[in-house]
Amino acid sequence: MRAGRAIVAILPPPLALLATPPQGSTCIIWVLPQGSHMTLATPGVDPPAALGHAAGQSLATPSASSRWMMVALQLLLAVLIVRMFEIEERRQLFTMLAIAIAGFPIYFQLPYQWRSWFFVFLTGLTSGLILGWAQTALAFAVGSSLVGLCYLPLAYWWRIGLLLAAGVLLAILRSGSSSLFWPVVGSMFMFRLILFVSDTRSQPKMPPLQESLPYFFLIPNVCFVLFPVVDFSTYQQTRQAKLSTEDCQQGVNWIVLGITHLLVYRAIRYWILPPPGSIENINTLLLFLVTNYGLYLRVAGQFHLAIGVLHLYGYRLPRTHDWFFFASGFTDIWRRINIYWKDFMSKMFFMPAFFRLRRYCGDPIAVCLAVMWVFFGTWIAHSWQVFWLLGEFPLSLMDAQLWLGAGVFVAANALLDYRHARHPDRGSKAYSLSAGAYRVLRTMGTFLLVSFFWARWTNPDLLVNLQKEIGLAYFLDAKQWTLCLALLAGVFAAGLALHFYLFQRSRGPQSKTGPVLRNRSGLNIAWLGALFLFAQPTLVQNVPIEWAHLMLAMQSDHFSQTEASQMVQGYYEELNEGSIQAGLFSGHGAALRDDTERRHFMDFTRSRRDILQIELIPNFKAEYHGAMISINRWNMRNHDIEKTKQPGTLRIALLGSSVVMGYGVGDEETFAVQLEKQLNSDKYFTDLNPRYEVLNFGVGKYSPLRRRALLEKKVLEFDPDVVLYIAHQDEIYSAVFDMAKFADLGLIDDDPCLLNILTEAGVDATTPSGVIRNRLPNHALEILSCTYNRIITFCNAHSLVPIWVDLPIPGQFEIPGTPEMARGLAQQAGFQILDLADWADDYETAEVMLYADIHHASVKGHKVIAQRLLEELRRHSSLLKQK
Amino acid sequence: MNQTPPSSISVDEIRHHLLAAIAQELKLSPDTVRADQPLMSFGIDSMQFIGMIGELEEWLGCRILSNPLARYPTVDDLAAWIARELAAGRTQLNPNHDV
């Protein structure tokens, strides 16, 4: 342990007394049992001096001591689980949570007037570690300037004018900028500044600066840019001067609930959510709608975590979501889901509009018009949010229709609510079966309608695609409807039983409403402890491999099968899938990234009507991102060659995807070119053969089926001796994907093996494409096996040496089928295997992959691949023989 | 709840009326609703609030012209303001004009 280092420890009193810091170290110890308040001490120093102003407090009671111990244990477990399960790793939740948990005991030991500055310091520290110090400096400069404008000694409307001018200037700067600090600053100010300005206007004087700054610079906001719109008045009113075990426990409860939400979200996303392409009947459609809505749990989980962290700092903020899946009407869902948003819209849009409108028309009409005004505001506000978080302003008419359509339903429902509020029901309090049934049906109906709304919003083309690719007939299947109705009846019965139980409980002695989630520490510890055990390697090693796969998948923050497949192969546009977004922005971001990739690749390809579908444009030459891309006259990313090879030359044909083609690197930087140079300059190889030519037949989006077709249609014309077939993790997935596509287009007519698979799968000329896509994955291994066997047969017939190269893309991609399965099939078919599985192990991913596109190798990556291929060929030099 | 139109109304009566209305809307015991806390912090939503305002207006024979919660967020504040306005003989109550 180095001298001068700060050590933070959580200790009960006996251990705290024994603990002695090393020479020169600053040791911060949580001394747990100081009554109901947490205090700070340094062992070895007299308690009164160390405890400062906290000295003299009453001695701890055992119950207070144990409560603090429980809180400390829960927080420790929560941080461990976030780390072990990589929860929100891409947002660096662990960093934020660790700083927040380490910081709050110190926060409460500081004099009151210093705490706000310390809180802002912690936000800066978190931001510095997550965004980098330069980005943090920019974020704080912009944010402080905005707050500063609010404090100028000018009349209210002058300050508003200056803020608007600053907003316009910042919007101009934001457009087209990809700096990391923008989403964070945007998230901190885009709505909260409006509330701040509005609330401080009605206050007799401006709040002190140290009270305002933490309102904007909230610690969890650095991590979660999609953040609850915390109301300024609520923030002021709920701030506690002392930390009680109850507040702290409440914060822990929210944190644990947030973690649970995020894990459930992960399970839905990885295991349950069916890709839109697999929908082929009413039940799979319902499953998609329901699970797609379930992805909203990510937003709820993030909000719970954010509020939980703020609770630790004494902000007793109200809940952000309230059992929204159980909403029983349109206004009910509005008041249960994202409650802070509802409050914001109510305060800034509904109330002002209602009170103004009622001067001119009756209250009922004012209610309806004010609700429509709220939904109009919601439509604009969502685009406003997307602008600050992503830098684009997607103001679409489709969204307007959707939001205003929802507004009509909510307005009608609000009218009923208003009438009910004016004339409250004072009827019987006895249980009524019919009322219970009506409530359950309303809840089920609301759930389905909101799921439908969510799917329409996140995947606008879903219904059109279903109608086009599947057809109505499949959704009218009587058997499926029977099953569907049985399922719904079961849900209804369960709902009725739950309703009865809740009704009885509400009449019992415990009906008095108290703080939510109180005294849950034992449950939290049990749950977090179970998760801790679940993540132990010993457990994973002792369960069946299928279970282990699922358990490991749950423990990492990676792309889902659909997302990963899309990115590896660039099939995003073909899957037509923007659906699996949980937040407002994730889908937009993915779409943007992929559109860019597609445009560049498509620029130098042209379509074909056969199984190859596309090919590189002959003689194309252009510069992309500083890299020269040249295509020769034979549609190859290769220098110009003659079809007939010179005597004494050994020709190696490279078959593969965009990685082989060399997407993103210059002509001379592809591993194909480098391999050729090295083979011709290495005496060991030139002794074997006087000359080598490596022919690059790699084309982006070429799956095994297309590579096989290319080999038969074109490669043979160049008289190769060796075929190097380069495989990545997507061998199985991409083969199935292309097979489904070709079957739909009727392009599989010359391959008895594949035709046989189609027959087994029950696919014929009349089968809708969506159904084909759904059925073929069950035959994935057979499809790849057929393809490999055919390649081997072809190579044997023409005396070519077939070599299968295992070249995985670094990173975790949960794509159907493991690389081992593909490798096994290749071996079984008769390929020679070159193992490059570890080619990137000695490097950081960022070193060997392109910065902006982690699925293609960088210049250095190509160098490493060429070098590794050379080594492997040296080890298997007997394969390098001319025909 | 008292439905009799009042001739002269006190702050306490308005406070009591509001607390009872909130408790009824939220199905809480009236003694759990605190008059010094922001009204919206009990979880009452905008529709319930404007319903309560409508009922209050009907009872008091007045009209509230603007959202009173921005300036008078608690039941105590709201009741005191309404009583003061009524005592001043006003029936068109605008919180923005009462500084």
mmCIF file of C-alpha atoms in Angstrom, chain A residues 808-813 839-861:
data_model
loop_
_atom_site.group_PDB
_atom_site.id
_atom_site.type_symbol
_atom_site.label_atom_id
_atom_site.label_comp_id
_atom_site.label_asym_id
_atom_site.label_seq_id
_atom_site.Cartn_x
_atom_site.Cartn_y
_atom_site.Cartn_z
ATOM 1 C CA PRO A 808 -12.801 -14.480 -35.504
ATOM 2 C CA ILE A 809 -13.642 -10.813 -35.113
ATOM 3 C CA PRO A 810 -12.568 -9.615 -31.645
ATOM 4 C CA GLY A 811 -15.467 -8.943 -29.271
ATOM 5 C CA GLN A 812 -18.463 -10.819 -27.999
ATOM 6 C CA PHE A 813 -21.174 -11.458 -30.529
ATOM 7 C CA TRP A 839 -4.780 -13.548 -33.755
ATOM 8 C CA ALA A 840 -5.946 -10.480 -31.801
ATOM 9 C CA ASP A 841 -5.301 -11.738 -28.288
ATOM 10 C CA ASP A 842 -2.113 -9.726 -27.751
ATOM 11 C CA TYR A 843 -3.709 -6.452 -28.777
ATOM 12 C CA GLU A 844 -6.376 -4.062 -27.603
ATOM 13 C CA THR A 845 -9.421 -4.274 -29.867
ATOM 14 C CA ALA A 846 -9.047 -0.575 -30.692
ATOM 15 C CA GLU A 847 -5.571 -1.294 -32.059
ATOM 16 C CA VAL A 848 -6.487 -3.959 -34.557
ATOM 17 C CA MET A 849 -9.996 -2.874 -35.483
ATOM 18 C CA LEU A 850 -11.188 0.301 -37.151
ATOM 19 C CA TYR A 851 -11.952 3.096 -34.727
ATOM 20 C CA ALA A 852 -15.408 3.878 -36.047
ATOM 21 C CA ASP A 853 -16.321 0.339 -37.033
ATOM 22 C CA ILE A 854 -15.301 -2.400 -34.665
ATOM 23 C CA HIS A 855 -16.239 -5.139 -37.136
ATOM 24 C CA HIS A 856 -13.478 -4.523 -39.649
ATOM 25 C CA ALA A 857 -9.738 -4.801 -39.165
ATOM 26 C CA SER A 858 -7.546 -1.714 -39.101
ATOM 27 C CA VAL A 859 -4.289 -1.325 -40.974
ATOM 28 C CA LYS A 860 -2.489 -2.822 -38.018
ATOM 29 C CA GLY A 861 -5.099 -5.569 -37.845
#
